[in-house]
mmCIF file of C-alpha atoms and ligand atoms in Angstrom:
data_model
loop_
_atom_site.group_PDB
_atom_site.id
_atom_site.type_symbol
_atom_site.label_atom_id
_atom_site.label_comp_id
_atom_site.label_asym_id
_atom_site.label_seq_id
_atom_site.Cartn_x
_atom_site.Cartn_y
_atom_site.Cartn_z
ATOM 1 C CA MET J 1 72.727 95.420 117.152
ATOM 2 C CA LYS J 2 74.668 94.725 120.354
ATOM 3 C CA ASN J 3 77.957 96.569 120.633
ATOM 4 C CA ASN J 4 80.612 94.768 122.686
ATOM 5 C CA SER J 5 83.308 97.335 122.088
ATOM 6 C CA SER J 6 84.254 99.994 124.641
ATOM 7 C CA ILE J 7 83.418 102.569 121.978
ATOM 8 C CA LYS J 8 79.938 103.891 122.755
ATOM 9 C CA ARG J 9 80.102 107.233 120.984
ATOM 10 C CA ILE J 10 81.928 108.193 117.780
ATOM 11 C CA GLY J 11 82.648 111.729 116.593
ATOM 12 C CA VAL J 12 82.812 112.406 112.853
ATOM 13 C CA LEU J 13 84.144 115.450 111.033
ATOM 14 C CA THR J 14 85.125 116.560 107.543
ATOM 15 C CA SER J 15 88.272 118.609 107.136
ATOM 16 C CA GLY J 16 90.333 120.338 104.446
ATOM 17 C CA GLY J 17 89.029 120.860 100.920
ATOM 18 C CA ASP J 18 85.527 119.426 100.557
ATOM 19 C CA ALA J 19 85.072 116.550 98.133
ATOM 20 C CA PRO J 20 81.893 115.269 96.466
ATOM 21 C CA GLY J 21 80.917 112.082 98.290
ATOM 22 C CA MET J 22 81.800 113.328 101.763
ATOM 23 C CA ASN J 23 78.077 113.420 102.590
ATOM 24 C CA ALA J 24 77.715 109.819 101.497
ATOM 25 C CA ALA J 25 80.561 108.928 103.872
ATOM 26 C CA ILE J 26 78.969 110.872 106.752
ATOM 27 C CA ARG J 27 75.687 109.068 106.123
ATOM 28 C CA ALA J 28 77.452 105.703 106.194
ATOM 29 C CA VAL J 29 79.309 106.560 109.418
ATOM 30 C CA VAL J 30 76.094 107.669 111.109
ATOM 31 C CA ARG J 31 73.923 104.790 109.938
ATOM 32 C CA GLY J 32 76.694 102.233 110.442
ATOM 33 C CA SER J 33 77.180 103.440 114.020
ATOM 34 C CA VAL J 34 73.470 103.436 114.820
ATOM 35 C CA PHE J 35 73.163 99.953 113.318
ATOM 36 C CA HIS J 36 75.884 98.738 115.687
ATOM 37 C CA GLY J 37 74.379 100.479 118.738
ATOM 38 C CA VAL J 38 76.865 103.353 118.861
ATOM 39 C CA GLU J 39 75.958 107.029 119.260
ATOM 40 C CA VAL J 40 77.360 109.583 116.813
ATOM 41 C CA ASP J 41 78.247 113.228 117.234
ATOM 42 C CA GLY J 42 78.719 115.287 114.089
ATOM 43 C CA ILE J 43 81.478 117.838 114.620
ATOM 44 C CA PHE J 44 80.969 120.986 112.550
ATOM 45 C CA GLN J 45 83.617 123.034 110.695
ATOM 46 C CA GLY J 46 86.297 120.334 110.852
ATOM 47 C CA TYR J 47 89.020 120.654 113.481
ATOM 48 C CA ALA J 48 87.934 124.230 114.228
ATOM 49 C CA GLY J 49 84.655 122.805 115.572
ATOM 50 C CA LEU J 50 86.519 120.117 117.463
ATOM 51 C CA ILE J 51 88.452 122.844 119.283
ATOM 52 C CA SER J 52 85.441 125.093 119.897
ATOM 53 C CA GLY J 53 83.102 122.241 120.852
ATOM 54 C CA ASP J 54 80.685 122.469 117.905
ATOM 55 C CA PHE J 55 79.215 118.970 118.419
ATOM 56 C CA LYS J 56 75.711 117.799 117.568
ATOM 57 C CA ARG J 57 74.145 114.374 118.109
ATOM 58 C CA LEU J 58 73.085 112.771 114.820
ATOM 59 C CA ASN J 59 70.776 109.851 114.184
ATOM 60 C CA GLU J 60 69.840 107.813 111.157
ATOM 61 C CA ARG J 61 67.229 110.400 110.100
ATOM 62 C CA SER J 62 69.668 113.337 110.391
ATOM 63 C CA VAL J 63 71.451 112.022 107.312
ATOM 64 C CA ALA J 64 68.402 111.419 105.108
ATOM 65 C CA ARG J 65 68.632 112.724 101.531
ATOM 66 C CA ILE J 66 72.298 113.693 101.664
ATOM 67 C CA LEU J 67 73.718 110.718 99.749
ATOM 68 C CA GLY J 68 73.555 112.548 96.417
ATOM 69 C CA ARG J 69 74.471 116.016 97.633
ATOM 70 C CA GLY J 70 77.830 117.671 96.974
ATOM 71 C CA GLY J 71 79.837 119.485 99.647
ATOM 72 C CA THR J 72 79.608 118.418 103.275
ATOM 73 C CA ILE J 73 76.682 118.958 105.655
ATOM 74 C CA LEU J 74 79.221 119.095 108.499
ATOM 75 C CA LYS J 75 81.095 121.944 106.764
ATOM 76 C CA SER J 76 84.861 121.998 106.585
ATOM 77 C CA SER J 77 87.855 124.175 107.328
ATOM 78 C CA ARG J 78 91.613 124.268 107.097
ATOM 79 C CA CYS J 79 92.299 124.844 110.791
ATOM 80 C CA VAL J 80 95.632 126.473 111.600
ATOM 81 C CA ASP J 81 95.102 126.187 115.400
ATOM 82 C CA PHE J 82 94.928 122.408 115.148
ATOM 83 C CA MET J 83 98.460 122.371 113.765
ATOM 84 C CA SER J 84 99.836 123.174 117.249
ATOM 85 C CA THR J 85 99.919 120.816 120.238
ATOM 86 C CA GLU J 86 98.123 123.493 122.201
ATOM 87 C CA GLY J 87 95.248 123.483 119.682
ATOM 88 C CA ARG J 88 95.080 119.707 119.697
ATOM 89 C CA LYS J 89 95.001 119.715 123.527
ATOM 90 C CA LYS J 90 91.909 121.947 123.405
ATOM 91 C CA ALA J 91 90.370 119.541 120.903
ATOM 92 C CA PHE J 92 91.116 116.592 123.173
ATOM 93 C CA GLU J 93 89.482 118.392 126.109
ATOM 94 C CA GLN J 94 86.314 118.774 124.029
ATOM 95 C CA ILE J 95 86.445 115.101 123.100
ATOM 96 C CA VAL J 96 86.573 114.190 126.804
ATOM 97 C CA LYS J 97 83.875 116.714 127.730
ATOM 98 C CA ASN J 98 81.530 115.358 125.050
ATOM 99 C CA GLN J 99 82.319 111.746 126.012
ATOM 100 C CA VAL J 100 83.371 110.836 122.523
ATOM 101 C CA ASP J 101 85.339 107.558 122.543
ATOM 102 C CA ALA J 102 86.700 107.598 118.990
ATOM 103 C CA LEU J 103 87.007 110.005 116.087
ATOM 104 C CA ILE J 104 86.515 109.528 112.349
ATOM 105 C CA ALA J 105 88.137 112.200 110.184
ATOM 106 C CA ILE J 106 87.197 112.466 106.520
ATOM 107 C CA GLY J 107 89.727 114.455 104.508
ATOM 108 C CA GLY J 108 93.033 114.585 102.712
ATOM 109 C CA ASN J 109 96.652 114.365 103.750
ATOM 110 C CA GLY J 110 96.714 117.355 106.132
ATOM 111 C CA SER J 111 93.480 116.286 107.818
ATOM 112 C CA LEU J 112 94.634 112.728 108.380
ATOM 113 C CA THR J 113 97.981 113.996 109.682
ATOM 114 C CA GLY J 114 95.987 115.913 112.306
ATOM 115 C CA ALA J 115 94.072 112.767 113.266
ATOM 116 C CA HIS J 116 97.296 110.800 113.585
ATOM 117 C CA LEU J 117 98.831 113.430 115.882
ATOM 118 C CA LEU J 118 95.723 113.430 118.039
ATOM 119 C CA TYR J 119 96.137 109.681 118.524
ATOM 120 C CA GLU J 120 99.878 109.922 119.180
ATOM 121 C CA GLU J 121 99.547 112.717 121.727
ATOM 122 C CA PHE J 122 96.337 111.789 123.521
ATOM 123 C CA GLY J 123 95.652 108.138 122.677
ATOM 124 C CA ILE J 124 92.146 108.753 121.312
ATOM 125 C CA PRO J 125 91.302 106.039 118.742
ATOM 126 C CA VAL J 126 91.081 107.641 115.321
ATOM 127 C CA MET J 127 90.164 106.374 111.879
ATOM 128 C CA GLY J 128 90.746 108.269 108.647
ATOM 129 C CA ILE J 129 88.608 108.167 105.516
ATOM 130 C CA PRO J 130 90.360 109.447 102.364
ATOM 131 C CA GLY J 131 88.287 112.323 101.013
ATOM 132 C CA SER J 132 90.232 114.394 98.516
ATOM 133 C CA ILE J 133 89.767 115.217 94.870
ATOM 134 C CA ASP J 134 93.576 115.139 94.598
ATOM 135 C CA ASN J 135 93.508 111.334 95.037
ATOM 136 C CA ASP J 136 96.984 111.302 96.540
ATOM 137 C CA LEU J 137 96.540 109.309 99.750
ATOM 138 C CA PHE J 138 98.408 106.047 99.957
ATOM 139 C CA GLY J 139 96.390 102.989 100.998
ATOM 140 C CA THR J 140 93.451 103.228 98.629
ATOM 141 C CA ASP J 141 92.971 102.974 94.897
ATOM 142 C CA HIS J 142 90.757 106.053 94.935
ATOM 143 C CA CYS J 143 89.923 108.850 97.336
ATOM 144 C CA ILE J 144 86.337 110.046 97.682
ATOM 145 C CA GLY J 145 85.624 112.927 95.289
ATOM 146 C CA PHE J 146 88.266 112.189 92.697
ATOM 147 C CA ASP J 147 85.919 110.479 90.248
ATOM 148 C CA THR J 148 83.346 113.284 90.377
ATOM 149 C CA ALA J 149 85.965 116.014 90.092
ATOM 150 C CA THR J 150 87.537 114.317 87.095
ATOM 151 C CA ASN J 151 84.146 114.027 85.415
ATOM 152 C CA ASN J 152 83.547 117.729 86.118
ATOM 153 C CA VAL J 153 86.814 118.495 84.345
ATOM 154 C CA VAL J 154 85.938 116.296 81.383
ATOM 155 C CA ASP J 155 82.587 118.090 81.005
ATOM 156 C CA ALA J 156 84.289 121.485 81.093
ATOM 157 C CA VAL J 157 87.095 120.565 78.705
ATOM 158 C CA ASP J 158 84.660 119.061 76.185
ATOM 159 C CA LYS J 159 82.971 122.459 76.107
ATOM 160 C CA ILE J 160 86.271 124.296 75.806
ATOM 161 C CA ARG J 161 87.159 122.054 72.895
ATOM 162 C CA ASP J 162 84.119 123.244 70.937
ATOM 163 C CA THR J 163 85.263 126.834 71.100
ATOM 164 C CA ALA J 164 88.947 125.950 70.642
ATOM 165 C CA ASN J 165 88.031 124.160 67.453
ATOM 166 C CA SER J 166 85.870 126.950 66.111
ATOM 167 C CA HIS J 167 88.691 129.479 66.496
ATOM 168 C CA ASN J 168 91.711 127.272 65.739
ATOM 169 C CA ARG J 169 93.095 128.018 69.188
ATOM 170 C CA LEU J 170 95.473 126.432 71.623
ATOM 171 C CA PHE J 171 94.007 126.253 75.141
ATOM 172 C CA PHE J 172 95.943 125.746 78.358
ATOM 173 C CA VAL J 173 93.453 124.434 80.908
ATOM 174 C CA GLU J 174 94.521 124.423 84.540
ATOM 175 C CA VAL J 175 93.053 121.778 86.814
ATOM 176 C CA MET J 176 93.394 121.241 90.576
ATOM 177 C CA GLY J 177 96.128 119.165 92.148
ATOM 178 C CA ARG J 178 98.646 120.952 94.312
ATOM 179 C CA ARG J 179 101.075 118.088 94.544
ATOM 180 C CA SER J 180 99.338 115.514 92.483
ATOM 181 C CA GLY J 181 98.572 115.075 88.813
ATOM 182 C CA PHE J 182 95.786 112.488 89.002
ATOM 183 C CA ILE J 183 93.025 114.835 87.842
ATOM 184 C CA ALA J 184 95.231 116.184 85.058
ATOM 185 C CA LEU J 185 96.269 112.751 83.807
ATOM 186 C CA LYS J 186 92.855 111.072 83.794
ATOM 187 C CA SER J 187 91.005 114.066 82.376
ATOM 188 C CA GLY J 188 93.773 114.624 79.837
ATOM 189 C CA ILE J 189 93.375 111.103 78.482
ATOM 190 C CA ALA J 190 89.583 111.347 78.530
ATOM 191 C CA THR J 191 89.535 114.608 76.586
ATOM 192 C CA GLY J 192 92.349 113.809 74.149
ATOM 193 C CA ALA J 193 94.650 116.564 75.385
ATOM 194 C CA ILE J 194 97.752 117.031 73.254
ATOM 195 C CA ALA J 195 99.890 117.295 76.395
ATOM 196 C CA ILE J 196 99.466 116.804 80.122
ATOM 197 C CA ILE J 197 101.709 118.626 82.570
ATOM 198 C CA LEU J 198 101.886 116.960 85.990
ATOM 199 C CA PRO J 199 103.748 117.925 89.165
ATOM 200 C CA GLU J 200 105.213 114.410 89.104
ATOM 201 C CA ASP J 201 106.321 114.546 85.482
ATOM 202 C CA GLU J 202 106.957 117.834 83.760
ATOM 203 C CA MET J 203 107.063 117.977 79.996
ATOM 204 C CA SER J 204 109.668 120.526 78.945
ATOM 205 C CA VAL J 205 108.605 123.593 76.958
ATOM 206 C CA GLU J 206 110.793 122.395 74.069
ATOM 207 C CA GLU J 207 109.120 118.999 74.028
ATOM 208 C CA LEU J 208 105.702 120.620 74.124
ATOM 209 C CA VAL J 209 106.533 122.939 71.238
ATOM 210 C CA GLU J 210 107.814 119.978 69.244
ATOM 211 C CA THR J 211 104.591 118.075 69.913
ATOM 212 C CA LEU J 212 102.487 121.033 68.810
ATOM 213 C CA GLN J 213 104.524 121.472 65.630
ATOM 214 C CA ARG J 214 104.278 117.809 64.723
ATOM 215 C CA SER J 215 100.496 117.717 65.143
ATOM 216 C CA GLU J 216 100.031 120.959 63.300
ATOM 217 C CA SER J 217 102.035 119.642 60.359
ATOM 218 C CA SER J 218 99.645 116.684 60.128
ATOM 219 C CA GLY J 219 96.658 119.032 59.960
ATOM 220 C CA LYS J 220 95.640 119.613 63.575
ATOM 221 C CA THR J 221 94.032 123.037 63.941
ATOM 222 C CA SER J 222 93.363 123.337 67.660
ATOM 223 C CA SER J 223 94.697 121.753 70.817
ATOM 224 C CA ILE J 224 94.178 121.420 74.533
ATOM 225 C CA VAL J 225 97.013 121.232 77.053
ATOM 226 C CA ILE J 226 96.021 120.197 80.580
ATOM 227 C CA VAL J 227 98.195 121.685 83.300
ATOM 228 C CA ALA J 228 97.986 120.601 86.959
ATOM 229 C CA GLU J 229 98.012 123.678 89.196
ATOM 230 C CA GLY J 230 100.973 122.281 91.148
ATOM 231 C CA SER J 231 103.244 121.799 88.163
ATOM 232 C CA LYS J 232 106.711 122.986 89.138
ATOM 233 C CA SER J 233 107.230 125.409 86.290
ATOM 234 C CA GLY J 234 104.038 127.274 87.237
ATOM 235 C CA GLY J 235 100.405 126.888 86.298
ATOM 236 C CA ALA J 236 98.639 127.327 82.978
ATOM 237 C CA TYR J 237 99.473 131.031 82.574
ATOM 238 C CA ALA J 238 103.204 130.465 83.063
ATOM 239 C CA ARG J 239 103.148 127.530 80.677
ATOM 240 C CA ALA J 240 101.190 129.433 78.021
ATOM 241 C CA GLN J 241 103.609 132.336 78.248
ATOM 242 C CA ALA J 242 106.676 130.128 77.929
ATOM 243 C CA VAL J 243 105.229 128.321 74.906
ATOM 244 C CA THR J 244 104.050 131.430 73.064
ATOM 245 C CA LYS J 245 107.558 132.865 73.337
ATOM 246 C CA LYS J 246 108.755 130.013 71.142
ATOM 247 C CA TYR J 247 105.701 129.157 69.074
ATOM 248 C CA THR J 248 103.163 131.575 67.712
ATOM 249 C CA GLN J 249 101.290 129.447 65.224
ATOM 250 C CA TYR J 250 98.162 129.260 67.372
ATOM 251 C CA GLU J 251 96.202 131.967 69.073
ATOM 252 C CA THR J 252 96.404 130.974 72.721
ATOM 253 C CA ARG J 253 93.931 131.137 75.597
ATOM 254 C CA VAL J 254 94.106 130.075 79.239
ATOM 255 C CA SER J 255 91.253 128.682 81.291
ATOM 256 C CA ILE J 256 91.527 128.022 85.031
ATOM 257 C CA LEU J 257 88.754 125.662 86.051
ATOM 258 C CA GLY J 258 89.098 126.311 89.796
ATOM 259 C CA HIS J 259 86.570 125.302 92.420
ATOM 260 C CA LEU J 260 83.830 124.186 90.063
ATOM 261 C CA GLN J 261 85.798 120.936 89.970
ATOM 262 C CA ARG J 262 84.936 120.239 93.611
ATOM 263 C CA GLY J 263 81.207 120.918 93.370
ATOM 264 C CA GLY J 264 78.108 119.081 92.265
ATOM 265 C CA ALA J 265 76.440 115.769 92.945
ATOM 266 C CA PRO J 266 78.865 112.903 93.581
ATOM 267 C CA SER J 267 79.137 110.243 90.875
ATOM 268 C CA CYS J 268 77.805 106.734 91.437
ATOM 269 C CA TYR J 269 81.377 105.531 91.998
ATOM 270 C CA ASP J 270 82.081 108.138 94.680
ATOM 271 C CA ARG J 271 78.795 107.391 96.456
ATOM 272 C CA VAL J 272 79.609 103.701 96.521
ATOM 273 C CA ILE J 273 83.196 103.977 97.779
ATOM 274 C CA ALA J 274 82.150 106.600 100.341
ATOM 275 C CA SER J 275 79.410 104.293 101.633
ATOM 276 C CA ARG J 276 81.820 101.376 101.878
ATOM 277 C CA MET J 277 84.561 103.378 103.544
ATOM 278 C CA GLY J 278 82.150 105.047 105.992
ATOM 279 C CA LEU J 279 80.845 101.721 107.223
ATOM 280 C CA GLY J 280 84.359 100.251 107.088
ATOM 281 C CA ALA J 281 85.620 103.037 109.351
ATOM 282 C CA VAL J 282 82.964 102.333 112.000
ATOM 283 C CA GLU J 283 83.386 98.563 111.867
ATOM 284 C CA GLY J 284 87.176 98.878 111.934
ATOM 285 C CA LEU J 285 87.019 100.967 115.117
ATOM 286 C CA LEU J 286 84.594 98.510 116.753
ATOM 287 C CA GLU J 287 86.990 95.663 115.917
ATOM 288 C CA GLY J 288 89.754 97.544 117.751
ATOM 289 C CA LYS J 289 91.577 99.112 114.797
ATOM 290 C CA LYS J 290 92.870 102.614 115.394
ATOM 291 C CA ASP J 291 95.273 105.162 113.959
ATOM 292 C CA CYS J 292 94.455 103.759 110.516
ATOM 293 C CA MET J 293 92.947 104.879 107.263
ATOM 294 C CA VAL J 294 90.298 102.735 105.644
ATOM 295 C CA GLY J 295 90.721 102.430 101.890
ATOM 296 C CA ILE J 296 89.642 100.178 99.056
ATOM 297 C CA ILE J 297 92.321 98.334 97.109
ATOM 298 C CA ASN J 298 91.374 95.831 94.398
ATOM 299 C CA ASP J 299 87.763 96.048 95.558
ATOM 300 C CA LYS J 300 88.556 95.080 99.171
ATOM 301 C CA GLU J 301 88.465 97.233 102.311
ATOM 302 C CA VAL J 302 91.992 97.657 103.681
ATOM 303 C CA TYR J 303 93.306 99.444 106.767
ATOM 304 C CA THR J 304 96.654 101.210 106.435
ATOM 305 C CA PRO J 305 98.423 102.809 109.428
ATOM 306 C CA LEU J 306 97.898 106.566 109.189
ATOM 307 C CA GLU J 307 101.609 107.098 109.548
ATOM 308 C CA VAL J 308 102.103 105.229 106.268
ATOM 309 C CA SER J 309 99.134 106.753 104.416
ATOM 310 C CA ILE J 310 100.321 110.276 105.048
ATOM 311 C CA ALA J 311 104.032 109.659 104.501
ATOM 312 C CA LYS J 312 103.695 107.939 101.143
ATOM 313 C CA SER J 313 101.535 109.034 98.267
ATOM 314 C CA ASN J 314 99.952 107.423 95.274
ATOM 315 C CA PHE J 315 101.697 108.127 92.007
ATOM 316 C CA PRO J 316 99.883 108.504 88.676
ATOM 317 C CA ASN J 317 100.291 105.511 86.413
ATOM 318 C CA ARG J 318 103.321 106.074 84.166
ATOM 319 C CA ASP J 319 101.878 103.856 81.485
ATOM 320 C CA GLU J 320 98.828 106.100 81.258
ATOM 321 C CA LEU J 321 101.160 109.008 80.632
ATOM 322 C CA ARG J 322 102.739 107.056 77.780
ATOM 323 C CA ILE J 323 99.293 106.173 76.419
ATOM 324 C CA ALA J 324 98.292 109.838 76.505
ATOM 325 C CA ARG J 325 101.442 110.802 74.572
ATOM 326 C CA VAL J 326 101.013 108.128 71.928
ATOM 327 C CA LEU J 327 97.334 108.852 71.336
ATOM 328 C CA SER J 328 97.629 112.609 71.137
ATOM 329 C CA ILE J 329 99.755 112.721 67.977
HETATM 330 O O1 F6P G 401 92.968 119.555 98.423
HETATM 331 C C1 F6P G 401 92.095 119.670 97.391
HETATM 332 C C2 F6P G 401 92.248 120.976 96.661
HETATM 333 O O2 F6P G 401 91.114 121.141 95.843
HETATM 334 C C3 F6P G 401 93.532 121.115 95.846
HETATM 335 O O3 F6P G 401 93.467 120.450 94.610
HETATM 336 C C4 F6P G 401 93.634 122.593 95.715
HETATM 337 O O4 F6P G 401 94.960 122.988 95.515
HETATM 338 C C5 F6P G 401 93.161 123.091 97.041
HETATM 339 O O5 F6P G 401 92.309 122.077 97.544
HETATM 340 C C6 F6P G 401 92.437 124.395 97.033
HETATM 341 O O6 F6P G 401 92.163 124.742 98.336
HETATM 342 P P1 F6P G 401 91.199 125.901 98.802
HETATM 343 O O7 F6P G 401 89.792 125.461 98.541
HETATM 344 O O8 F6P G 401 91.484 126.041 100.251
HETATM 345 O O9 F6P G 401 91.542 127.101 97.992
#
């Protein structure tokens, strides 16, 4: 297809924590670009590769059979050098050297902050794609990877419940989410957790003990508490310790799910949103949009200024928290 834009070559990278569905987004960026007559360079290792010049030309065949693969074929990093203007200047020099006219960054809050600074300081058109299991970026209903990660948690907690039940135990299960409780809330509802501890809404130890006592008195013999790793009073270990000081009815165990949450094949939902956002990022740039994040809100592609996406964050639905409390009695 004829490309009338001044953008003839796009660079694409993945940055920060990987998220299932990132490959589907890369595939969509590459194929969408080729479809519109634009060349694509894959940049390896996130911003570290942008600084060191780890660029490789990709074509529509380079991204075959990656749609259903977890992780990211471009690899990722949390690049400390890119946090300084000096580091970003080196990155910009590589962009110029490789004749890249625009950059697409797939990642979470920190990664899109980097993209925004690159635009502010050097004027290179950038477009962000929200890829983060934490689901906290503003300007989209869901970030790529969140659905898969939540399903991974549900699978794991269902298994933990079998053993919790057999031993009449209370389990504190810690899930990812440094500043955000989306994974904890959704998986907590889906697994019937007795309590869900979020960074955005802490349940006090007293309230938790009361909840446990009430359920036990109605015959409940085992329970699961989901704790987001970023909860202010500490993770699952801290919570378990605080509760067992006041309540010893159950034998207690702690399970930290860790990085298994981020792995595995992306769900259908993540593949679809990643495909839509990947193409949306390319088409947005070709229409002249820049310094934006492409998201999907109410089933429509939307472009939010990066400045806004990174400054605000999505907040878990308070009503879902209420639903979880009512249904866990
Ligand atoms: O940003 C996604 C995330 O998985 C967070 O939920 C978690 O706190 C963090 O990344 C872990 O980062 P790392 O893989 O660098 O240990």
